[in-house]
PDB file of C-alpha atoms in Angstrom:
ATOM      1  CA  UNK A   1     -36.183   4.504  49.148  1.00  0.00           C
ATOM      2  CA  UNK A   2     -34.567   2.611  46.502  1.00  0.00           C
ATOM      3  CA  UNK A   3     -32.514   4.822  43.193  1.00  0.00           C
ATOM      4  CA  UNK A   4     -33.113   4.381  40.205  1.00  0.00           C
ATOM      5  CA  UNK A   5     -30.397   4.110  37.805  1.00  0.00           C
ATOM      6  CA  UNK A   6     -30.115   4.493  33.828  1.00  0.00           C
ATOM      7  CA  UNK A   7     -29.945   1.321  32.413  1.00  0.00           C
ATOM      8  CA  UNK A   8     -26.361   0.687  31.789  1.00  0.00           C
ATOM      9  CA  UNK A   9     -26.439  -0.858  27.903  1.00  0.00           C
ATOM     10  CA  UNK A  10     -29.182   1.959  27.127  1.00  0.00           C
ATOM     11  CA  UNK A  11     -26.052   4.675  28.217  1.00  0.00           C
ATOM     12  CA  UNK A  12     -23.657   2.674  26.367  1.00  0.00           C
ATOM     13  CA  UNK A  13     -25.498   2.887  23.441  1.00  0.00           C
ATOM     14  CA  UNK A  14     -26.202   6.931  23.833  1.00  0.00           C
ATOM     15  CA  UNK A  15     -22.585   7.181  24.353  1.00  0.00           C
ATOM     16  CA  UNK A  16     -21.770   5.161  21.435  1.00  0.00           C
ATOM     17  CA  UNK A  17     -24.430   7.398  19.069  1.00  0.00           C
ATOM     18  CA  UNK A  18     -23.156  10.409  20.527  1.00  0.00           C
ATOM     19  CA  UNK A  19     -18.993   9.522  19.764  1.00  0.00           C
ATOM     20  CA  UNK A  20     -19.649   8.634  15.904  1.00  0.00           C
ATOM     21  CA  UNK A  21     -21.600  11.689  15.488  1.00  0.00           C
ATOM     22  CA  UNK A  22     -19.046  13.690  16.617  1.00  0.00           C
ATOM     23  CA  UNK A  23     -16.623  12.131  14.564  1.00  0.00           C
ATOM     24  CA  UNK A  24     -18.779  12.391  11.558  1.00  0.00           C
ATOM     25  CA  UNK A  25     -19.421  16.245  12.142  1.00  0.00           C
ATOM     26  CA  UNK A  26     -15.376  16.819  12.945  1.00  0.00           C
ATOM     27  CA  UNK A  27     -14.243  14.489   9.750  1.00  0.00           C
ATOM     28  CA  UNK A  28     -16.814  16.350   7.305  1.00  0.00           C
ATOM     29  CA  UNK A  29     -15.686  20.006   9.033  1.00  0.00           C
ATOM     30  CA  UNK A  30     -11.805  19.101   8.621  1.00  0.00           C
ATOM     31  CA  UNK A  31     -12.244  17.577   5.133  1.00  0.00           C
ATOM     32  CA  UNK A  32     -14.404  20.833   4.069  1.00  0.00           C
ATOM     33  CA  UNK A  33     -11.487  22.979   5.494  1.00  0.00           C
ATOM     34  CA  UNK A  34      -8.516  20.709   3.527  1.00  0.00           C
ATOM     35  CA  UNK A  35     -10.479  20.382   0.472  1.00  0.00           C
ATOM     36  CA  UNK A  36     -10.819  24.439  -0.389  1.00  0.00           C
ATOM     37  CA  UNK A  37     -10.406  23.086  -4.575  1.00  0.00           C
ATOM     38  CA  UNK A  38     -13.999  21.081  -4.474  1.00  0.00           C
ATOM     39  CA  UNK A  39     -12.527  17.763  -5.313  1.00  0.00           C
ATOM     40  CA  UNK A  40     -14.512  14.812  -6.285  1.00  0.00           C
ATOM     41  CA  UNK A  41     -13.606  11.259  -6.098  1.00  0.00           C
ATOM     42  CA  UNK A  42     -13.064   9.624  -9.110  1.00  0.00           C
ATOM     43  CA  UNK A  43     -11.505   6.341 -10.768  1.00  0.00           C
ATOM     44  CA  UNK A  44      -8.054   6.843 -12.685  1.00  0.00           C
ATOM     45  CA  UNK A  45      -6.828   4.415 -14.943  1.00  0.00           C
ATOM     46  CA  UNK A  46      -3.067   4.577 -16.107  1.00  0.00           C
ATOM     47  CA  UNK A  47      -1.879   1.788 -19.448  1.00  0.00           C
ATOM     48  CA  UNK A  48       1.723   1.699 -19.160  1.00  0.00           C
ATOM     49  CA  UNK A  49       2.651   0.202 -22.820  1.00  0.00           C
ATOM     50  CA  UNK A  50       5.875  -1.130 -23.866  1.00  0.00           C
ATOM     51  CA  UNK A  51       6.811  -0.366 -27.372  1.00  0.00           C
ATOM     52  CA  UNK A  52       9.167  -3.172 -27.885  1.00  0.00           C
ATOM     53  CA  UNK A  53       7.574  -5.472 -30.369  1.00  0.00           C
ATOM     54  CA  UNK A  54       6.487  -8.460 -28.155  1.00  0.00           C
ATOM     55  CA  UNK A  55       8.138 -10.764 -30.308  1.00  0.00           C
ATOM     56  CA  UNK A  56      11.103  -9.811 -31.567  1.00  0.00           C
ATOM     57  CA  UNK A  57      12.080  -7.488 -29.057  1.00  0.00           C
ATOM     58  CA  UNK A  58      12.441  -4.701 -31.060  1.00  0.00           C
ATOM     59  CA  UNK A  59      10.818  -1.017 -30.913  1.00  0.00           C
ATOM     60  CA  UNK A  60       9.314  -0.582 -34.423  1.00  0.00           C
ATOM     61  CA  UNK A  61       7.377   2.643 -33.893  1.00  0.00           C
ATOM     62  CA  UNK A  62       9.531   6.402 -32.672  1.00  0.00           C
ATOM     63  CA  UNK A  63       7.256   7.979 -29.871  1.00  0.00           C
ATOM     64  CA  UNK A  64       5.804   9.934 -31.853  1.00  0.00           C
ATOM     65  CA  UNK A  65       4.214   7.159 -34.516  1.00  0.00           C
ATOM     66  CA  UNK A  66       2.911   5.334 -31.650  1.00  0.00           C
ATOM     67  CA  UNK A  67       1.566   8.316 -29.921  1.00  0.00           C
ATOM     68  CA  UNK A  68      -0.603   9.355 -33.039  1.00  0.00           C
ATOM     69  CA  UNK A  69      -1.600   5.170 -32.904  1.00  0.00           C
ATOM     70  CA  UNK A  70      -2.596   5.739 -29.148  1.00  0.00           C
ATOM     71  CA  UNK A  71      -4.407   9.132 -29.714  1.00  0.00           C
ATOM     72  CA  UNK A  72      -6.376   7.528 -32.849  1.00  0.00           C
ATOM     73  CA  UNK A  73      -6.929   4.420 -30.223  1.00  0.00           C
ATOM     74  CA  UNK A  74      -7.984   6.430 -27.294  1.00  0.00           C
ATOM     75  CA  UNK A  75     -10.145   9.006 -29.145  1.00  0.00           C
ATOM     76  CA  UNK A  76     -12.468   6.339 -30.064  1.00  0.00           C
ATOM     77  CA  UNK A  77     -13.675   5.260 -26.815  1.00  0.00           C
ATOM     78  CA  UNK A  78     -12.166   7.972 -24.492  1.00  0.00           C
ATOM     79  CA  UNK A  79     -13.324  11.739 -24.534  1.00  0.00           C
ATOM     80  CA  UNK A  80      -9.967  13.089 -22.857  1.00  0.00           C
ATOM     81  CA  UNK A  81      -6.883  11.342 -21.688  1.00  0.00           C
ATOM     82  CA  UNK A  82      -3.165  12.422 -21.317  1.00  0.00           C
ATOM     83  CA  UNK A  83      -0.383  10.378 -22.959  1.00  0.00           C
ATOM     84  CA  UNK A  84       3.179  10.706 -23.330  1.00  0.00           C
ATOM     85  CA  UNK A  85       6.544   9.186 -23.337  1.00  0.00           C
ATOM     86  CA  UNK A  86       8.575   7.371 -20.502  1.00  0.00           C
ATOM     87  CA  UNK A  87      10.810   4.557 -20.041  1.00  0.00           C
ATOM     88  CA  UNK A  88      10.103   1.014 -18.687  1.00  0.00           C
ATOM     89  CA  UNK A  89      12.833  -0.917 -16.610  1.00  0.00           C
ATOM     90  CA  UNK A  90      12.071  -4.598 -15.408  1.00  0.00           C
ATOM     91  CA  UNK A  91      14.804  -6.904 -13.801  1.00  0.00           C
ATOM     92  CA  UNK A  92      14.359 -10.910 -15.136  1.00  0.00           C
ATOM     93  CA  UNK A  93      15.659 -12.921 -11.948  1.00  0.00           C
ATOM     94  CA  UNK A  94      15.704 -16.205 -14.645  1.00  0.00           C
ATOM     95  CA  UNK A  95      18.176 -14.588 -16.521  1.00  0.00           C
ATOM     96  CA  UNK A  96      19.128 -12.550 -13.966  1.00  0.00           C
ATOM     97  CA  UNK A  97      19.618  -9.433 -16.527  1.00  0.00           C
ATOM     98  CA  UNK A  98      17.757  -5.601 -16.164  1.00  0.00           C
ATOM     99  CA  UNK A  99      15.670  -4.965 -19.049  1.00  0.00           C
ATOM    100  CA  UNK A 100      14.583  -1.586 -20.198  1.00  0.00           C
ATOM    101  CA  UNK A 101      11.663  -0.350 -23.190  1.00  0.00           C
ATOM    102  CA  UNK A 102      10.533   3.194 -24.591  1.00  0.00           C
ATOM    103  CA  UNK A 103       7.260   2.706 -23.377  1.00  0.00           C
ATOM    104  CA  UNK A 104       4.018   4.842 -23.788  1.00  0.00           C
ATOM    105  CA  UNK A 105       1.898   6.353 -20.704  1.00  0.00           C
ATOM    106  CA  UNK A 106      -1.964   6.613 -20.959  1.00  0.00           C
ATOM    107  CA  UNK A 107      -4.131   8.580 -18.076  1.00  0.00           C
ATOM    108  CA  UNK A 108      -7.446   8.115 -18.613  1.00  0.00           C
ATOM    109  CA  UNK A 109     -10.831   9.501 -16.516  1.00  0.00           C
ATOM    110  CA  UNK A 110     -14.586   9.544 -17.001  1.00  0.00           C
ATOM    111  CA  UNK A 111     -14.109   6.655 -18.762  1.00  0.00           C
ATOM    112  CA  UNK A 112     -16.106   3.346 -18.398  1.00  0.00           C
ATOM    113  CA  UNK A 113     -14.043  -0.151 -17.472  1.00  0.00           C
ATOM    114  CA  UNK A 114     -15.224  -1.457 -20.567  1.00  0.00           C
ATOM    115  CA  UNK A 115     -14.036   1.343 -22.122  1.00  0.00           C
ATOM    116  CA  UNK A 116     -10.667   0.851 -21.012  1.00  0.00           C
ATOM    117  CA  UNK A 117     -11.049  -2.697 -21.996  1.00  0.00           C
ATOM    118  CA  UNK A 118     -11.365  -1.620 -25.792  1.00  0.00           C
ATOM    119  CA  UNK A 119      -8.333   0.415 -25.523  1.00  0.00           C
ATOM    120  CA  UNK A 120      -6.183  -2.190 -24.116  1.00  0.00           C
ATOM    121  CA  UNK A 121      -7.175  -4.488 -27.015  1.00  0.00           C
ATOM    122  CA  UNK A 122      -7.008  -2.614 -29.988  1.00  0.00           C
ATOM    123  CA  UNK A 123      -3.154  -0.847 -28.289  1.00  0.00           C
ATOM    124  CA  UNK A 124      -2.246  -4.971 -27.737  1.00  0.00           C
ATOM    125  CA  UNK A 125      -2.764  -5.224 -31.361  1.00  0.00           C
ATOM    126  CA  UNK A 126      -1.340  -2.203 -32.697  1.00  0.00           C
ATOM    127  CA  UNK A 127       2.122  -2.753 -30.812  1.00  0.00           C
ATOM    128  CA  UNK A 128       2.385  -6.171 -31.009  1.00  0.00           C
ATOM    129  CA  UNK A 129       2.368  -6.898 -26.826  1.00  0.00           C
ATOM    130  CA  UNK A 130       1.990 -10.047 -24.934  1.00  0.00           C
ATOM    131  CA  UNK A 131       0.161  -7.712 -22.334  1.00  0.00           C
ATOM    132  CA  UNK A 132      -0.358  -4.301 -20.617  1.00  0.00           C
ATOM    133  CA  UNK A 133       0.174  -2.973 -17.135  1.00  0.00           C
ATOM    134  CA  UNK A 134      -3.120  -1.445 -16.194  1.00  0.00           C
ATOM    135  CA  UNK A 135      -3.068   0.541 -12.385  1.00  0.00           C
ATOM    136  CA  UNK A 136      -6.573   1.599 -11.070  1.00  0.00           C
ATOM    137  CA  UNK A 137      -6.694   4.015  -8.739  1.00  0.00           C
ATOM    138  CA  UNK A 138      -9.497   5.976  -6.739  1.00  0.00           C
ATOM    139  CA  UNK A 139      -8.249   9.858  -6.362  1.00  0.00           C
ATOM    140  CA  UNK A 140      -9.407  13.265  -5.653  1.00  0.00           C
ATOM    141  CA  UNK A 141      -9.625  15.644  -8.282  1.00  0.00           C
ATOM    142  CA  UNK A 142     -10.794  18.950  -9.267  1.00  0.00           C
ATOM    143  CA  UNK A 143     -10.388  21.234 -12.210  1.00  0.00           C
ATOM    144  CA  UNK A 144      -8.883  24.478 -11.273  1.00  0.00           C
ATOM    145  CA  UNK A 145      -9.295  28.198 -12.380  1.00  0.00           C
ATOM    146  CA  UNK A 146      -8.276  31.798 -11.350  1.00  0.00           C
ATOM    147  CA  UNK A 147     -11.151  33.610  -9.846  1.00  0.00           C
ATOM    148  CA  UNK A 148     -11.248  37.370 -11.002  1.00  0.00           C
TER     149      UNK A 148
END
């Protein structure tokens, strides 16, 4: 009397269906465990912008002139961001001299790419720069308050 078998590429593919499901199931259960502050992914955008005047070189606003410029900036196409003050350092290999600006820092969420756009042009203007350094990230985030 002749066996029969399980077809053997029907059994891989169980085996296959049966090894991502588990994975799935283990990944959402360990994230759900991590994650106890609700998080949500979301797009942050950071403008680093030097206040050196982009042609002359020289700073022509204190940080906090060109913080109220970046708040009147921002407030028009933005409905919250974070800004404040930090400082830039660059090293020119031509010249082969480290360079260093007061520059300002703007954090910006629920905010649309075209939206950030706008804000890099009109800040561009307002300070005078050749350009902006713009980092895009995708992170978790969550907004956090004591339970009573």
């Amino acid at each position: 009397m002749k066996r029969k078998y399980f077809p053997f590429p029907l059994l891989l593919i169980l085996a296959l269906v049966v090894i991502v499901y588990c994975e799935v199931v283990v990944v959402k259960a360990i994230r759900n465990k991590l994650d106890i502050f609700g998080t949500e992914r979301q797009k942050k955008y950071t403008l680093y912008i030097g206040l050196s005047d982009g042609e002359t070189q020289e700073e022509k606003f204190t940080y906090d002139e060109a913080k109220q410029i970046m708040y009147d900036i921002s407030r028009k196409f933005a409905e919250g961001y974070t800004i404040y003050d930090a400082r830039g350092y660059w090293y020119e290999g031509d010249t082969n001299k480290m360079f260093s600006e007061n520059t300002l820092v703007c954090v910006l969420f629920d905010i649309e790419p075209e939206n950030v756009k706008n804000i890099m042009d009109e800040a561009i203007k307002a300070f005078n720069q050749n350009s902006i350094l713009l980092e895009i990230d995708t992170v978790r985030r969550a907004f956090y308050s004591k339970e009573e």
